[in-house]
mmCIF file of C-alpha atoms in Angstrom:
data_model
loop_
_atom_site.group_PDB
_atom_site.id
_atom_site.type_symbol
_atom_site.label_atom_id
_atom_site.label_comp_id
_atom_site.label_asym_id
_atom_site.label_seq_id
_atom_site.Cartn_x
_atom_site.Cartn_y
_atom_site.Cartn_z
ATOM 1 C CA GLY A 24 28.613 33.012 -8.101
ATOM 2 C CA ASN A 25 28.508 36.235 -10.064
ATOM 3 C CA SER A 26 26.816 36.627 -13.337
ATOM 4 C CA VAL A 27 25.002 38.888 -15.243
ATOM 5 C CA THR A 28 20.992 37.736 -17.305
ATOM 6 C CA GLN A 29 19.955 40.560 -20.381
ATOM 7 C CA MET A 30 17.027 39.911 -22.813
ATOM 8 C CA GLU A 31 17.817 38.581 -25.901
ATOM 9 C CA GLY A 32 17.212 40.949 -28.752
ATOM 10 C CA PRO A 33 17.459 41.944 -31.394
ATOM 11 C CA VAL A 34 15.140 44.588 -30.274
ATOM 12 C CA THR A 35 13.841 46.774 -33.088
ATOM 13 C CA LEU A 36 11.923 49.723 -31.982
ATOM 14 C CA SER A 37 11.265 52.441 -34.519
ATOM 15 C CA GLU A 38 12.672 55.816 -34.480
ATOM 16 C CA GLU A 39 11.298 58.010 -31.370
ATOM 17 C CA ALA A 40 10.383 55.034 -29.899
ATOM 18 C CA PHE A 41 10.774 53.988 -25.916
ATOM 19 C CA LEU A 42 13.072 51.404 -24.948
ATOM 20 C CA THR A 43 14.067 48.894 -21.595
ATOM 21 C CA ILE A 44 16.389 45.914 -22.413
ATOM 22 C CA ASN A 45 16.299 44.263 -18.957
ATOM 23 C CA CYS A 46 19.455 43.040 -17.242
ATOM 24 C CA THR A 47 18.986 41.372 -13.544
ATOM 25 C CA TYR A 48 22.604 40.073 -12.055
ATOM 26 C CA THR A 49 23.443 37.263 -9.048
ATOM 27 C CA ALA A 50 26.310 38.430 -6.528
ATOM 28 C CA THR A 51 27.617 37.762 -3.998
ATOM 29 C CA GLY A 52 27.421 41.615 -1.482
ATOM 30 C CA TYR A 53 26.714 44.402 -3.576
ATOM 31 C CA PRO A 54 28.085 45.484 -7.322
ATOM 32 C CA SER A 55 28.654 47.805 -9.177
ATOM 33 C CA LEU A 56 26.472 48.023 -12.380
ATOM 34 C CA PHE A 57 27.528 48.174 -15.449
ATOM 35 C CA TRP A 58 25.232 49.473 -19.276
ATOM 36 C CA TYR A 59 28.438 48.709 -21.731
ATOM 37 C CA VAL A 60 27.814 49.870 -26.348
ATOM 38 C CA GLN A 61 29.160 48.296 -29.543
ATOM 39 C CA TYR A 62 28.898 50.794 -31.923
ATOM 40 C CA PRO A 63 29.444 48.579 -35.563
ATOM 41 C CA GLY A 64 32.675 47.933 -36.208
ATOM 42 C CA GLU A 65 34.211 49.830 -32.543
ATOM 43 C CA GLY A 66 35.083 49.019 -29.269
ATOM 44 C CA LEU A 67 33.343 48.925 -25.733
ATOM 45 C CA GLN A 68 32.604 52.305 -24.914
ATOM 46 C CA LEU A 69 30.324 53.451 -21.133
ATOM 47 C CA PRO A 70 27.691 54.956 -21.204
ATOM 48 C CA LEU A 71 26.589 54.396 -17.941
ATOM 49 C CA LYS A 72 27.278 53.118 -14.330
ATOM 50 C CA ALA A 73 25.544 52.199 -11.287
ATOM 51 C CA THR A 74 27.548 52.220 -7.877
ATOM 52 C CA LYS A 75 25.303 51.612 -4.874
ATOM 53 C CA ALA A 76 21.204 51.010 -4.401
ATOM 54 C CA ASP A 77 19.236 53.124 -5.730
ATOM 55 C CA ASP A 78 21.858 55.029 -7.900
ATOM 56 C CA LYS A 79 20.643 55.846 -11.311
ATOM 57 C CA GLY A 80 23.166 55.593 -14.270
ATOM 58 C CA SER A 81 22.482 58.734 -16.261
ATOM 59 C CA ASN A 82 24.335 58.949 -19.680
ATOM 60 C CA LYS A 83 22.758 60.669 -23.687
ATOM 61 C CA GLY A 84 19.372 60.326 -22.556
ATOM 62 C CA PHE A 85 20.031 56.436 -21.287
ATOM 63 C CA GLU A 86 18.723 55.682 -18.086
ATOM 64 C CA ALA A 87 19.175 53.146 -15.799
ATOM 65 C CA THR A 88 19.104 52.351 -11.280
ATOM 66 C CA TYR A 89 20.166 49.638 -9.614
ATOM 67 C CA ARG A 90 17.926 48.131 -8.002
ATOM 68 C CA LYS A 91 18.578 45.891 -5.338
ATOM 69 C CA GLU A 92 15.630 44.742 -4.151
ATOM 70 C CA THR A 93 15.035 43.069 -7.646
ATOM 71 C CA THR A 94 18.879 42.771 -8.056
ATOM 72 C CA SER A 95 18.372 44.273 -11.977
ATOM 73 C CA PHE A 96 19.763 47.237 -14.167
ATOM 74 C CA HIS A 97 17.621 47.833 -16.613
ATOM 75 C CA LEU A 98 18.089 50.506 -19.262
ATOM 76 C CA GLU A 99 15.514 53.149 -20.506
ATOM 77 C CA LYS A 100 15.445 55.355 -22.809
ATOM 78 C CA GLY A 101 13.090 57.542 -23.654
ATOM 79 C CA SER A 102 12.558 57.727 -27.670
ATOM 80 C CA VAL A 103 15.752 55.924 -29.416
ATOM 81 C CA GLN A 104 17.370 57.228 -32.329
ATOM 82 C CA VAL A 105 18.599 54.942 -35.364
ATOM 83 C CA SER A 106 22.556 56.463 -33.669
ATOM 84 C CA ASP A 107 21.660 54.712 -30.986
ATOM 85 C CA SER A 108 21.702 51.214 -32.781
ATOM 86 C CA ALA A 109 24.563 48.736 -31.471
ATOM 87 C CA VAL A 110 24.649 46.233 -28.630
ATOM 88 C CA TYR A 111 24.215 47.160 -26.077
ATOM 89 C CA PHE A 112 25.714 44.357 -22.728
ATOM 90 C CA CYS A 113 25.009 44.816 -18.779
ATOM 91 C CA ALA A 114 27.807 43.797 -17.159
ATOM 92 C CA LEU A 115 28.630 43.585 -12.618
ATOM 93 C CA SER A 116 32.493 43.922 -11.224
ATOM 94 C CA PRO A 117 32.145 42.582 -7.990
ATOM 95 C CA ARG A 118 32.709 45.009 -5.196
ATOM 96 C CA ASN A 119 36.440 44.833 -4.289
ATOM 97 C CA THR A 120 37.450 43.215 -7.615
ATOM 98 C CA ASP A 121 38.458 44.578 -11.550
ATOM 99 C CA LYS A 122 36.825 41.866 -12.280
ATOM 100 C CA LEU A 123 33.863 42.703 -15.727
ATOM 101 C CA ILE A 124 31.650 40.020 -15.976
ATOM 102 C CA PHE A 125 28.729 40.753 -19.356
ATOM 103 C CA GLY A 126 26.036 39.306 -20.880
ATOM 104 C CA THR A 127 25.732 38.138 -23.611
ATOM 105 C CA GLY A 128 24.289 40.808 -25.207
ATOM 106 C CA THR A 129 21.255 42.689 -26.824
ATOM 107 C CA ARG A 130 21.304 44.096 -30.209
ATOM 108 C CA LEU A 131 18.955 47.244 -30.889
ATOM 109 C CA GLN A 132 18.263 47.952 -34.287
ATOM 110 C CA VAL A 133 16.229 51.102 -34.300
ATOM 111 C CA PHE A 134 14.222 52.348 -38.057
ATOM 112 C CA PRO A 135 14.083 55.226 -39.183
ATOM 113 C CA SER B 209 47.619 58.190 -26.920
ATOM 114 C CA GLN B 210 46.962 54.693 -25.728
ATOM 115 C CA THR B 211 46.493 51.732 -28.434
ATOM 116 C CA ILE B 212 46.565 47.928 -28.000
ATOM 117 C CA HIS B 213 48.053 44.904 -29.898
ATOM 118 C CA GLN B 214 46.659 41.720 -30.726
ATOM 119 C CA TRP B 215 47.924 39.267 -32.550
ATOM 120 C CA PRO B 216 47.060 37.357 -34.612
ATOM 121 C CA ALA B 217 44.315 37.231 -36.118
ATOM 122 C CA THR B 218 42.557 34.457 -37.802
ATOM 123 C CA LEU B 219 44.865 31.790 -36.324
ATOM 124 C CA VAL B 220 44.402 27.595 -37.552
ATOM 125 C CA GLN B 221 45.447 25.234 -35.781
ATOM 126 C CA PRO B 222 45.068 21.118 -34.775
ATOM 127 C CA VAL B 223 43.952 19.023 -32.030
ATOM 128 C CA GLY B 224 46.899 18.851 -28.840
ATOM 129 C CA SER B 225 48.818 21.698 -30.698
ATOM 130 C CA PRO B 226 50.332 24.439 -28.495
ATOM 131 C CA LEU B 227 48.619 28.129 -28.302
ATOM 132 C CA SER B 228 50.668 31.435 -27.901
ATOM 133 C CA LEU B 229 48.422 34.814 -28.356
ATOM 134 C CA GLU B 230 49.780 37.636 -27.330
ATOM 135 C CA CYS B 231 49.191 41.234 -26.254
ATOM 136 C CA THR B 232 50.527 44.119 -25.416
ATOM 137 C CA VAL B 233 49.591 47.443 -24.657
ATOM 138 C CA GLU B 234 51.299 50.682 -25.268
ATOM 139 C CA GLY B 235 50.885 54.647 -24.313
ATOM 140 C CA THR B 236 49.332 53.453 -20.135
ATOM 141 C CA SER B 237 50.935 51.777 -17.495
ATOM 142 C CA ASN B 238 50.001 49.698 -14.901
ATOM 143 C CA PRO B 239 46.734 48.471 -17.655
ATOM 144 C CA ASN B 240 43.614 46.261 -15.865
ATOM 145 C CA LEU B 241 44.303 42.672 -18.357
ATOM 146 C CA TYR B 242 41.242 40.701 -19.859
ATOM 147 C CA TRP B 243 40.499 38.196 -21.285
ATOM 148 C CA TYR B 244 37.633 36.734 -22.735
ATOM 149 C CA ARG B 245 36.036 34.648 -25.053
ATOM 150 C CA GLN B 246 33.161 35.542 -27.929
ATOM 151 C CA ALA B 247 30.606 33.432 -28.460
ATOM 152 C CA ALA B 248 27.322 33.389 -29.692
ATOM 153 C CA GLY B 249 24.542 33.455 -27.552
ATOM 154 C CA ARG B 250 27.264 33.683 -24.687
ATOM 155 C CA GLY B 251 28.038 36.986 -25.039
ATOM 156 C CA LEU B 252 31.420 37.902 -23.989
ATOM 157 C CA GLN B 253 32.605 35.811 -20.909
ATOM 158 C CA LEU B 254 35.447 36.049 -18.997
ATOM 159 C CA LEU B 255 38.676 33.731 -18.541
ATOM 160 C CA PHE B 256 41.575 35.915 -16.646
ATOM 161 C CA TYR B 257 42.022 38.814 -16.607
ATOM 162 C CA SER B 258 45.410 40.798 -14.110
ATOM 163 C CA VAL B 259 46.169 43.614 -11.797
ATOM 164 C CA GLY B 260 49.554 44.096 -12.002
ATOM 165 C CA ILE B 261 52.806 41.735 -13.071
ATOM 166 C CA GLY B 262 52.666 38.053 -12.465
ATOM 167 C CA GLN B 263 49.330 38.584 -11.208
ATOM 168 C CA ILE B 264 46.281 35.871 -13.079
ATOM 169 C CA SER B 265 42.546 35.310 -12.389
ATOM 170 C CA SER B 266 41.399 33.176 -13.608
ATOM 171 C CA GLU B 267 37.167 32.457 -14.258
ATOM 172 C CA VAL B 268 36.745 29.271 -15.740
ATOM 173 C CA PRO B 269 37.936 25.830 -15.976
ATOM 174 C CA GLN B 270 39.446 25.209 -19.041
ATOM 175 C CA ASN B 271 41.736 23.707 -21.250
ATOM 176 C CA LEU B 272 43.848 27.132 -20.855
ATOM 177 C CA SER B 273 45.749 29.238 -18.959
ATOM 178 C CA ALA B 274 46.995 33.230 -18.650
ATOM 179 C CA SER B 275 50.502 34.762 -18.029
ATOM 180 C CA ARG B 276 51.714 38.508 -17.867
ATOM 181 C CA PRO B 277 55.664 38.880 -17.462
ATOM 182 C CA GLN B 278 55.533 42.049 -18.112
ATOM 183 C CA ASP B 279 52.659 45.158 -17.321
ATOM 184 C CA ARG B 280 51.802 45.871 -20.845
ATOM 185 C CA GLN B 281 51.648 41.868 -21.902
ATOM 186 C CA PHE B 282 49.032 39.236 -21.802
ATOM 187 C CA ILE B 283 48.856 35.703 -22.851
ATOM 188 C CA LEU B 284 46.530 33.449 -22.742
ATOM 189 C CA SER B 285 47.956 30.002 -23.250
ATOM 190 C CA SER B 286 47.373 26.547 -23.814
ATOM 191 C CA LYS B 287 49.635 23.689 -24.022
ATOM 192 C CA LYS B 288 47.041 21.043 -25.895
ATOM 193 C CA LEU B 289 44.644 22.571 -27.783
ATOM 194 C CA LEU B 290 41.010 20.873 -28.190
ATOM 195 C CA LEU B 291 38.711 20.842 -30.120
ATOM 196 C CA SER B 292 35.958 23.097 -27.608
ATOM 197 C CA ASP B 293 39.108 25.362 -27.578
ATOM 198 C CA SER B 294 37.850 27.066 -31.372
ATOM 199 C CA GLY B 295 37.070 30.667 -30.627
ATOM 200 C CA PHE B 296 36.936 34.090 -30.831
ATOM 201 C CA TYR B 297 38.975 36.046 -28.315
ATOM 202 C CA LEU B 298 39.037 39.438 -27.486
ATOM 203 C CA CYS B 299 42.204 40.603 -25.471
ATOM 204 C CA ALA B 300 41.104 44.156 -23.026
ATOM 205 C CA TRP B 301 42.339 47.102 -20.886
ATOM 206 C CA ARG B 302 41.280 49.404 -18.426
ATOM 207 C CA GLY B 303 43.032 51.467 -16.006
ATOM 208 C CA GLY B 304 43.510 50.471 -11.816
ATOM 209 C CA GLY B 305 41.114 52.318 -10.096
ATOM 210 C CA SER B 306 37.012 52.469 -10.115
ATOM 211 C CA THR B 307 37.018 55.843 -12.186
ATOM 212 C CA ASN B 308 38.231 54.347 -15.255
ATOM 213 C CA GLU B 309 35.804 51.828 -15.939
ATOM 214 C CA LYS B 310 35.728 52.671 -20.038
ATOM 215 C CA LEU B 311 37.228 49.203 -21.796
ATOM 216 C CA PHE B 312 38.949 48.988 -25.019
ATOM 217 C CA PHE B 313 39.555 46.261 -26.333
ATOM 218 C CA GLY B 314 41.993 44.103 -28.872
ATOM 219 C CA SER B 315 40.515 43.573 -32.596
ATOM 220 C CA GLY B 316 40.446 40.051 -31.940
ATOM 221 C CA THR B 317 42.060 36.415 -32.639
ATOM 222 C CA GLN B 318 39.753 34.456 -34.237
ATOM 223 C CA LEU B 319 40.665 30.785 -33.400
ATOM 224 C CA SER B 320 39.786 27.991 -35.008
ATOM 225 C CA VAL B 321 40.722 24.366 -33.773
ATOM 226 C CA LEU B 322 40.579 21.383 -36.487
#
């Protein structure tokens, strides 16, 4: 079946630290992969996506590369800010469907 | 602008009673519609999704069902609630097609089955 596994949080970092949130997936075929972010009191927003192997999604300093060989889509940012504090969800959409399957979410807390 | 309405916000129901949660979307047409359950440690679990009127896909076997009687209306139902149906239910929509991935959520329904 299709599933997403991401690291448990919370992830606690100081401002300007390097961020990695791991995400691996199980899917038949080649799904599209996404990272969504949920800021406190708001809905989910789409920071980035990748639709095929070796694609790199990027948005506002965040990056993730679609790695078919390791079935991963880790989220990275070189220097986090306090305003990046949120819950991050890795998600996949199986090829040729409109399903969106989410991981459990990882809470990021950035302190000044 | 597009908005999504979900009600009720909270609901307390006895075991064995029926359930109907309603979700409507305004300001868009032919949206993809989703029902999720959010539980601690399990994140957002996809329950049902729909790409059009009368088209429902079920993701997990369970005591719940979904219907889409109109383009912008999505209903989550149960004939007889179980204790395990308690949780926080979220309706969501996004535009059809691969270019529309932004997902909009309703405000959620906290369901307690006693």
